[in-house]
Amino acid sequence: MTHDHLLPSAEPVTLVDAHGHSVESLRYPAPADEALVRAFDGLITGRRLNDQAYALVRQGRLAVYPSSHGQEACQVAAAQVLTEGDWLFPTYRDTVAVVGRGVDPVEVLTLLKGDWHSGYDPYEHKVAPATTPLATQLLHAVGVAHAAQLRGEPTVVMAMTGDGATSEGDFHEALNFAAVFKTPVVFFIQNNEYAISVPLARQSVAPSLAHKGIGYGIPGQRVDGNDLAALLAVLGDAVASARAGDGPQLVEAHTYRMQAHTNADDATRYREDEEVQAWAGRDPITRLETHLRDRGLLTDEQLAEFAARAEQLATHVRDGLNRDVEPDPFALFAHVYAEPTPQLVEQMAVVADELSREGAH
Ligand SMILES: Cc1ncc(C[n+]2csc(CCOP(=O)(O)OP(=O)(O)O)c2C)c(N)n1
């Protein structure tokens, strides 16, 4: 028996090239025009949201913001290929995907402001809290998918991860468990070339990250992560396969983090400006805009409408984060365990003691 069906394509799948021209694919049909225009709207909103959040960090309104500037096509597609009953498991960099699922961006940013645990109700839009510990969410995602399977629900789980996180043990455990139990999970790796300052070549010598699925019996695919059309097609196909009972799927998107890892990081210390500029020429927005305009699917009026809506969202985010809140220090301990452990009780006592000495409580 051959296992060729598990192998990704030699090159990442592209349906719209960097100049906006269509590329024929034997396996993946182009997404419907309506889906592409809707996705483009999401791209405009996503970029505006990224840039607004970045500005809020500089104003001291957000403690940190891991921006997905340049990776917005991955974000939009991950949310758009899911149905209402599906689940999304994001990382700290996936704010735009979470907002794409319908979560209020002010609630999403609450965590990054440092005000409260998750900031949003995970059950309302079926979006797990964004995780900072790398790859832990992949195991949680597999658990949720397995539970849905046992209940006979048609749920698919989209489990997002970065390239660096594929070196974590949790990544491998999640893939193995998902494969053995044939759970309906799509593992979606956004390969943006760096794990903070560590380039992918120092992290993995696998032919591609999509190849990592083969050892577990999971089919992998590579896709151009700045090509929204290809992402919709490839991720959409992976979701359909998972839903059809074909077990977990692995998709690696090739993209690039245009900005620093976070505001705490100086990206000029580990990468050349030339490299960044080369990727600027592959921007997902200009590419799709050219494509849609060439095909008569996007007018100036429509673009202005999308931009105005994105601007409204940015205003909503600014207004929402301009409020000062006073977090209750004890809320920090509230959701760690169902019953507080002796260590937590001790830590709470330390906090209470410090606060009483400061005269705050
Ligand atoms: C378990 C764990 N180990 C280490 C870290 C510290 N850390 C935070 S982000 C990061 C790099 C992650 O890179 P990647 O997975 O490529 O995601 P990206 O930030 O590029 O989206 C590391 C090592 C962490 N958050 N969790």
Short mmCIF file of C-alpha atoms and ligand atoms in Angstrom, two decimals:
data_model
loop_
_atom_site.label_atom_id
_atom_site.label_comp_id
_atom_site.label_asym_id
_atom_site.label_seq_id
_atom_site.Cartn_x
_atom_site.Cartn_y
_atom_site.Cartn_z
CA MET A 1 0.00 0.00 0.00
CA THR A 2 1.41 3.42 -0.92
CA HIS A 3 0.91 6.46 1.21
CA ASP A 4 1.15 9.00 -1.58
CA HIS A 5 -2.25 10.43 -0.66
CA LEU A 6 -0.70 11.73 2.57
CA LEU A 7 1.95 13.76 0.73
CA PRO A 8 1.59 17.52 0.27
CA SER A 9 2.09 19.10 -3.14
CA ALA A 10 5.71 19.89 -4.02
CA GLU A 11 4.94 23.62 -4.00
CA PRO A 12 2.37 25.47 -1.89
CA VAL A 13 -1.01 25.58 -3.67
CA THR A 14 -1.65 28.95 -5.34
CA LEU A 15 -4.85 30.00 -7.12
CA VAL A 16 -4.10 33.73 -7.42
CA ASP A 17 -0.45 34.68 -7.88
CA ALA A 18 1.39 37.72 -6.47
CA HIS A 19 0.29 39.76 -9.52
CA GLY A 20 -3.36 38.91 -9.03
CA HIS A 21 -3.49 36.45 -11.95
CA SER A 22 -5.46 33.20 -11.73
CA VAL A 23 -3.48 29.96 -11.52
CA GLU A 24 -5.10 26.75 -12.67
CA SER A 25 -5.20 23.87 -10.14
CA LEU A 26 -6.23 20.33 -11.03
CA ARG A 27 -7.29 19.53 -7.48
CA TYR A 28 -8.76 22.75 -6.10
CA PRO A 29 -11.53 24.67 -7.88
CA ALA A 30 -11.51 28.47 -7.43
CA PRO A 31 -13.81 29.64 -4.61
CA ALA A 32 -17.15 31.22 -5.56
CA ASP A 33 -16.97 34.95 -6.42
CA GLU A 34 -19.25 35.81 -3.50
CA ALA A 35 -16.96 33.97 -1.04
CA LEU A 36 -13.91 35.81 -2.40
CA VAL A 37 -15.50 39.25 -2.11
CA ARG A 38 -16.68 38.48 1.43
CA ALA A 39 -13.15 37.32 2.29
CA PHE A 40 -11.69 40.51 0.83
CA ASP A 41 -13.97 42.52 3.12
CA GLY A 42 -12.56 40.47 6.02
CA LEU A 43 -9.00 41.23 4.90
CA ILE A 44 -9.62 44.98 4.95
CA THR A 45 -11.17 44.73 8.42
CA GLY A 46 -8.38 42.45 9.64
CA ARG A 47 -5.60 44.78 8.52
CA ARG A 48 -7.34 47.77 10.11
CA LEU A 49 -7.81 45.86 13.35
CA ASN A 50 -4.15 44.80 13.43
CA ASP A 51 -2.97 48.33 12.86
CA GLN A 52 -5.37 49.77 15.44
CA ALA A 53 -4.28 47.29 18.08
CA TYR A 54 -0.63 48.00 17.32
CA ALA A 55 -1.27 51.73 17.81
CA LEU A 56 -3.01 51.03 21.13
CA VAL A 57 0.11 49.27 22.39
CA ARG A 58 2.13 52.39 21.61
CA GLN A 59 -0.39 54.47 23.52
CA GLY A 60 -0.09 52.18 26.52
CA ARG A 61 -3.70 51.01 26.19
CA LEU A 62 -2.70 47.41 25.46
CA ALA A 63 0.05 45.56 27.29
CA VAL A 64 1.00 43.55 24.24
CA TYR A 65 -0.26 42.77 20.75
CA PRO A 66 1.11 39.92 18.64
CA SER A 67 0.09 41.27 15.24
CA SER A 68 -0.91 39.14 12.26
CA HIS A 69 -0.16 42.01 9.85
CA GLY A 70 0.69 40.27 6.57
CA GLN A 71 -0.90 37.01 7.73
CA GLU A 72 -4.50 38.26 7.52
CA ALA A 73 -5.40 35.95 4.63
CA CYS A 74 -4.77 32.92 6.87
CA GLN A 75 -6.85 34.49 9.61
CA VAL A 76 -9.82 35.32 7.43
CA ALA A 77 -9.85 31.94 5.69
CA ALA A 78 -9.61 29.96 8.95
CA ALA A 79 -12.78 31.63 10.23
CA GLN A 80 -14.66 31.65 6.93
CA VAL A 81 -14.40 27.93 6.13
CA LEU A 82 -16.06 26.95 9.42
CA THR A 83 -19.80 26.62 10.01
CA GLU A 84 -21.60 27.92 13.09
CA GLY A 85 -21.38 24.58 14.94
CA ASP A 86 -17.62 24.22 14.44
CA TRP A 87 -14.95 25.25 16.94
CA LEU A 88 -11.86 27.42 16.54
CA PHE A 89 -8.81 27.02 18.79
CA PRO A 90 -6.61 30.11 18.37
CA THR A 91 -3.17 31.19 19.54
CA TYR A 92 -2.21 34.65 20.82
CA ARG A 93 -1.58 35.81 17.22
CA ASP A 94 -5.04 34.89 15.94
CA THR A 95 -7.15 37.87 17.04
CA VAL A 96 -8.35 38.50 13.49
CA ALA A 97 -9.56 34.90 13.09
CA VAL A 98 -11.39 35.13 16.42
CA VAL A 99 -13.08 38.36 15.33
CA GLY A 100 -13.91 36.64 12.04
CA ARG A 101 -15.95 34.15 14.08
CA GLY A 102 -18.05 37.03 15.41
CA VAL A 103 -16.36 37.75 18.76
CA ASP A 104 -16.30 41.45 19.72
CA PRO A 105 -12.68 42.67 19.26
CA VAL A 106 -12.88 44.66 22.50
CA GLU A 107 -13.53 41.40 24.34
CA VAL A 108 -10.70 39.65 22.50
CA LEU A 109 -8.25 42.39 23.41
CA THR A 110 -9.22 42.33 27.08
CA LEU A 111 -6.77 39.47 27.64
CA LEU A 112 -3.96 41.38 25.94
CA LYS A 113 -4.77 44.43 28.02
CA GLY A 114 -4.27 42.30 31.11
CA ASP A 115 -7.76 42.92 32.45
CA TRP A 116 -9.28 39.50 32.59
CA HIS A 117 -8.63 35.85 31.73
CA SER A 118 -10.12 35.17 28.30
CA GLY A 119 -12.19 38.28 27.78
CA TYR A 120 -14.93 36.46 25.87
CA ASP A 121 -17.30 33.58 26.46
CA PRO A 122 -15.79 30.63 24.56
CA TYR A 123 -19.19 28.96 24.15
CA GLU A 124 -20.96 31.92 22.55
CA HIS A 125 -19.14 31.69 19.23
CA LYS A 126 -17.40 28.36 19.80
CA VAL A 127 -13.95 29.90 20.07
CA ALA A 128 -11.56 28.61 22.74
CA PRO A 129 -9.57 31.18 24.75
CA ALA A 130 -6.43 32.29 22.89
CA THR A 131 -3.47 30.43 24.36
CA THR A 132 0.01 31.75 25.06
CA PRO A 133 1.62 28.43 26.10
CA LEU A 134 2.61 27.01 22.73
CA ALA A 135 0.65 24.03 21.34
CA THR A 136 -1.39 23.27 24.47
CA GLN A 137 -4.55 24.28 22.61
CA LEU A 138 -3.95 21.54 20.04
CA LEU A 139 -4.59 18.84 22.63
CA HIS A 140 -7.64 20.69 23.89
CA ALA A 141 -8.87 20.96 20.31
CA VAL A 142 -8.49 17.23 19.78
CA GLY A 143 -10.39 16.58 23.02
CA VAL A 144 -13.30 18.76 21.93
CA ALA A 145 -13.37 17.11 18.50
CA HIS A 146 -13.30 13.66 20.10
CA ALA A 147 -16.17 14.59 22.42
CA ALA A 148 -18.24 15.89 19.50
CA GLN A 149 -17.53 12.66 17.66
CA LEU A 150 -18.71 10.55 20.62
CA ARG A 151 -21.90 12.59 20.74
CA GLY A 152 -22.48 12.11 17.03
CA GLU A 153 -22.27 15.84 16.28
CA PRO A 154 -21.00 17.01 12.87
CA THR A 155 -18.49 19.43 14.46
CA VAL A 156 -15.11 20.17 12.90
CA VAL A 157 -12.38 21.79 14.98
CA MET A 158 -9.86 24.20 13.49
CA ALA A 159 -6.68 24.06 15.58
CA MET A 160 -4.30 26.90 14.78
CA THR A 161 -0.58 26.91 15.49
CA GLY A 162 2.66 28.63 14.50
CA ASP A 163 5.74 27.04 12.91
CA GLY A 164 7.79 27.19 16.10
CA ALA A 165 5.08 25.43 18.08
CA THR A 166 5.40 22.35 15.84
CA SER A 167 8.58 21.54 17.83
CA GLU A 168 6.55 21.19 21.04
CA GLY A 169 5.66 17.77 22.42
CA ASP A 170 2.01 18.74 22.61
CA PHE A 171 1.92 19.19 18.83
CA HIS A 172 3.04 15.59 18.29
CA GLU A 173 0.77 14.14 20.96
CA ALA A 174 -2.18 15.99 19.49
CA LEU A 175 -1.49 14.71 15.98
CA ASN A 176 -1.06 11.14 17.16
CA PHE A 177 -4.20 11.07 19.28
CA ALA A 178 -6.24 12.76 16.55
CA ALA A 179 -5.06 10.24 13.95
CA VAL A 180 -5.62 7.16 16.09
CA PHE A 181 -9.12 8.26 17.08
CA LYS A 182 -9.83 9.71 13.61
CA THR A 183 -11.04 12.96 15.12
CA PRO A 184 -12.39 15.73 12.88
CA VAL A 185 -9.61 18.28 13.42
CA VAL A 186 -7.87 20.52 10.90
CA PHE A 187 -4.41 21.39 12.19
CA PHE A 188 -3.58 24.71 10.59
CA ILE A 189 0.06 25.79 10.77
CA GLN A 190 0.80 29.41 9.93
CA ASN A 191 4.43 29.18 8.96
CA ASN A 192 5.52 32.81 9.19
CA GLU A 193 9.23 31.84 9.05
CA TYR A 194 10.19 32.78 12.61
CA ALA A 195 9.62 31.65 16.19
CA ILE A 196 10.44 35.03 17.73
CA SER A 197 14.09 35.28 16.56
CA VAL A 198 14.57 31.64 15.52
CA PRO A 199 14.25 31.06 11.75
CA LEU A 200 12.54 27.89 10.57
CA ALA A 201 15.83 26.41 9.28
CA ARG A 202 17.07 26.31 12.90
CA GLN A 203 13.87 24.67 14.03
CA SER A 204 13.14 21.87 11.56
CA VAL A 205 14.81 20.03 8.69
CA ALA A 206 11.59 18.33 7.55
CA PRO A 207 10.94 18.85 3.81
CA SER A 208 8.01 21.02 4.91
CA LEU A 209 5.89 21.28 8.05
CA ALA A 210 3.01 19.69 6.14
CA HIS A 211 5.19 16.57 5.85
CA LYS A 212 5.02 16.23 9.63
CA GLY A 213 1.57 14.69 9.28
CA ILE A 214 2.78 11.64 7.35
CA GLY A 215 4.43 9.92 10.30
CA TYR A 216 1.10 9.99 12.08
CA GLY A 217 -0.92 8.94 9.06
CA ILE A 218 -2.40 12.39 8.54
CA PRO A 219 -2.58 13.91 5.06
CA GLY A 220 -0.76 17.24 4.77
CA GLN A 221 -1.07 20.08 2.29
CA ARG A 222 0.94 23.22 1.65
CA VAL A 223 -0.74 26.44 0.63
CA ASP A 224 0.40 29.96 -0.23
CA GLY A 225 -0.54 31.79 2.97
CA ASN A 226 -0.84 35.16 1.23
CA ASP A 227 -3.33 33.85 -1.33
CA LEU A 228 -6.78 34.04 0.18
CA ALA A 229 -8.39 32.18 -2.71
CA ALA A 230 -6.05 29.20 -2.26
CA LEU A 231 -6.52 29.25 1.51
CA LEU A 232 -10.30 29.15 1.18
CA ALA A 233 -10.01 26.24 -1.25
CA VAL A 234 -7.43 24.19 0.66
CA LEU A 235 -8.79 24.80 4.16
CA GLY A 236 -12.35 24.37 2.89
CA ASP A 237 -11.38 21.01 1.39
CA ALA A 238 -9.67 19.96 4.64
CA VAL A 239 -12.75 20.88 6.68
CA ALA A 240 -14.98 18.94 4.28
CA SER A 241 -12.74 15.87 4.52
CA ALA A 242 -12.68 16.03 8.32
CA ARG A 243 -16.45 16.40 8.40
CA ALA A 244 -16.88 13.48 6.02
CA GLY A 245 -15.15 11.20 8.51
CA ASP A 246 -11.72 11.07 6.86
CA GLY A 247 -9.98 11.95 10.13
CA PRO A 248 -7.61 14.82 10.92
CA GLN A 249 -6.03 16.99 8.25
CA LEU A 250 -2.88 19.13 8.34
CA VAL A 251 -2.46 22.34 6.37
CA GLU A 252 0.69 24.44 6.33
CA ALA A 253 0.36 28.00 5.05
CA HIS A 254 3.54 29.73 3.87
CA THR A 255 3.37 33.33 4.97
CA TYR A 256 5.44 35.97 6.77
CA ARG A 257 5.19 37.99 9.95
CA MET A 258 5.66 41.54 8.67
CA GLN A 259 6.04 43.14 12.09
CA ALA A 260 8.00 42.28 15.21
CA HIS A 261 6.92 39.23 17.25
CA THR A 262 5.39 41.67 19.75
CA ASN A 263 6.22 45.16 20.96
CA ALA A 264 8.82 43.59 23.27
CA ASP A 265 10.90 42.42 20.31
CA ASP A 266 13.31 44.17 17.89
CA ALA A 267 13.01 42.25 14.62
CA THR A 268 15.87 44.19 12.96
CA ARG A 269 18.29 42.24 15.17
CA TYR A 270 17.61 38.92 13.46
CA ARG A 271 16.34 39.60 9.95
CA GLU A 272 17.30 41.78 6.99
CA ASP A 273 15.10 44.57 5.70
CA GLU A 274 15.51 43.15 2.18
CA GLU A 275 13.72 39.98 3.26
CA VAL A 276 10.85 41.97 4.79
CA GLN A 277 10.54 44.13 1.67
CA ALA A 278 10.41 41.06 -0.59
CA TRP A 279 7.40 39.82 1.39
CA ALA A 280 5.76 43.25 1.28
CA GLY A 281 5.52 42.65 -2.48
CA ARG A 282 3.39 39.58 -1.83
CA ASP A 283 0.86 41.34 0.36
CA PRO A 284 -2.45 39.47 0.49
CA ILE A 285 -4.56 42.62 0.13
CA THR A 286 -3.00 44.08 -3.03
CA ARG A 287 -2.98 40.66 -4.63
CA LEU A 288 -6.67 39.96 -4.10
CA GLU A 289 -7.68 43.54 -4.84
CA THR A 290 -5.97 43.38 -8.26
CA HIS A 291 -7.57 40.03 -8.95
CA LEU A 292 -11.09 41.15 -8.01
CA ARG A 293 -10.81 44.43 -9.91
CA ASP A 294 -9.50 42.69 -13.05
CA ARG A 295 -12.52 40.42 -12.95
CA GLY A 296 -14.97 43.26 -12.36
CA LEU A 297 -15.89 41.96 -8.91
CA LEU A 298 -14.77 45.01 -6.92
CA THR A 299 -15.58 48.69 -7.47
CA ASP A 300 -14.22 51.82 -5.79
CA GLU A 301 -17.59 52.28 -4.06
CA GLN A 302 -17.48 48.79 -2.59
CA LEU A 303 -13.91 49.27 -1.42
CA ALA A 304 -14.89 52.57 0.23
CA GLU A 305 -17.78 50.78 1.94
CA PHE A 306 -15.48 48.04 3.29
CA ALA A 307 -12.95 50.64 4.47
CA ALA A 308 -15.68 52.67 6.21
CA ARG A 309 -16.89 49.57 8.06
CA ALA A 310 -13.34 48.73 9.09
CA GLU A 311 -12.96 52.30 10.35
CA GLN A 312 -16.12 51.93 12.44
CA LEU A 313 -14.69 48.80 13.99
CA ALA A 314 -11.43 50.61 14.78
CA THR A 315 -13.42 53.39 16.50
CA HIS A 316 -15.32 50.77 18.50
CA VAL A 317 -12.01 49.21 19.58
CA ARG A 318 -10.53 52.58 20.59
CA ASP A 319 -13.65 53.53 22.56
CA GLY A 320 -13.79 50.13 24.23
CA LEU A 321 -10.16 50.18 25.29
CA ASN A 322 -10.14 53.80 26.39
CA ARG A 323 -12.03 52.86 29.52
CA ASP A 324 -10.00 52.24 32.63
CA VAL A 325 -11.11 49.14 34.49
CA GLU A 326 -10.09 48.07 37.94
CA PRO A 327 -9.51 44.34 37.88
CA ASP A 328 -10.15 42.48 41.12
CA PRO A 329 -6.73 40.95 42.04
CA PHE A 330 -8.46 37.88 43.47
CA ALA A 331 -10.14 37.14 40.14
CA LEU A 332 -6.72 35.87 39.12
CA PHE A 333 -7.28 32.79 41.25
CA ALA A 334 -10.93 32.22 40.43
CA HIS A 335 -10.78 29.85 37.46
CA VAL A 336 -7.53 27.96 37.96
CA TYR A 337 -9.07 24.88 39.57
CA ALA A 338 -12.65 23.99 40.51
CA GLU A 339 -11.45 23.80 44.15
CA PRO A 340 -8.50 26.04 45.15
CA THR A 341 -5.32 24.08 45.91
CA PRO A 342 -3.31 24.77 49.13
CA GLN A 343 -0.77 26.67 46.99
CA LEU A 344 -3.48 28.91 45.58
CA VAL A 345 -4.86 29.58 49.04
CA GLU A 346 -1.36 30.51 50.16
CA GLN A 347 -0.83 32.80 47.17
CA MET A 348 -4.18 34.48 47.79
CA ALA A 349 -3.13 35.13 51.39
CA VAL A 350 0.12 36.72 50.16
CA VAL A 351 -1.81 39.02 47.81
CA ALA A 352 -4.29 39.91 50.57
CA ASP A 353 -1.41 40.72 52.90
CA GLU A 354 0.37 42.91 50.33
CA LEU A 355 -2.81 44.77 49.49
CA SER A 356 -3.66 45.40 53.13
CA ARG A 357 -0.17 46.80 53.72
CA GLU A 358 -0.61 49.09 50.70
CA GLY A 359 -3.92 50.14 52.23
CA ALA A 360 -5.77 49.18 49.07
CA HIS A 361 -8.12 46.68 50.73
C1 LIG B 1 5.36 26.15 25.98
C2 LIG B 1 5.98 27.47 25.64
N1 LIG B 1 7.31 27.56 25.45
C3 LIG B 1 7.87 28.74 25.13
C4 LIG B 1 7.11 29.87 25.01
C5 LIG B 1 7.76 31.22 24.68
N2 LIG B 1 7.38 31.65 23.31
C6 LIG B 1 6.38 32.53 23.13
S1 LIG B 1 6.08 32.80 21.50
C7 LIG B 1 7.33 31.76 21.02
C8 LIG B 1 7.62 31.53 19.56
C9 LIG B 1 6.45 30.91 18.84
O1 LIG B 1 6.66 30.89 17.47
P1 LIG B 1 5.61 30.30 16.47
O2 LIG B 1 5.01 29.04 16.98
O3 LIG B 1 6.26 30.23 15.13
O4 LIG B 1 4.42 31.36 16.45
P2 LIG B 1 4.38 32.87 15.97
O5 LIG B 1 4.68 33.72 17.18
O6 LIG B 1 5.39 33.04 14.88
O7 LIG B 1 2.99 33.11 15.51
C10 LIG B 1 7.96 31.20 22.14
C11 LIG B 1 9.09 30.26 22.09
C12 LIG B 1 5.71 29.74 25.22
N3 LIG B 1 4.88 30.79 25.09
N4 LIG B 1 5.17 28.54 25.52
#
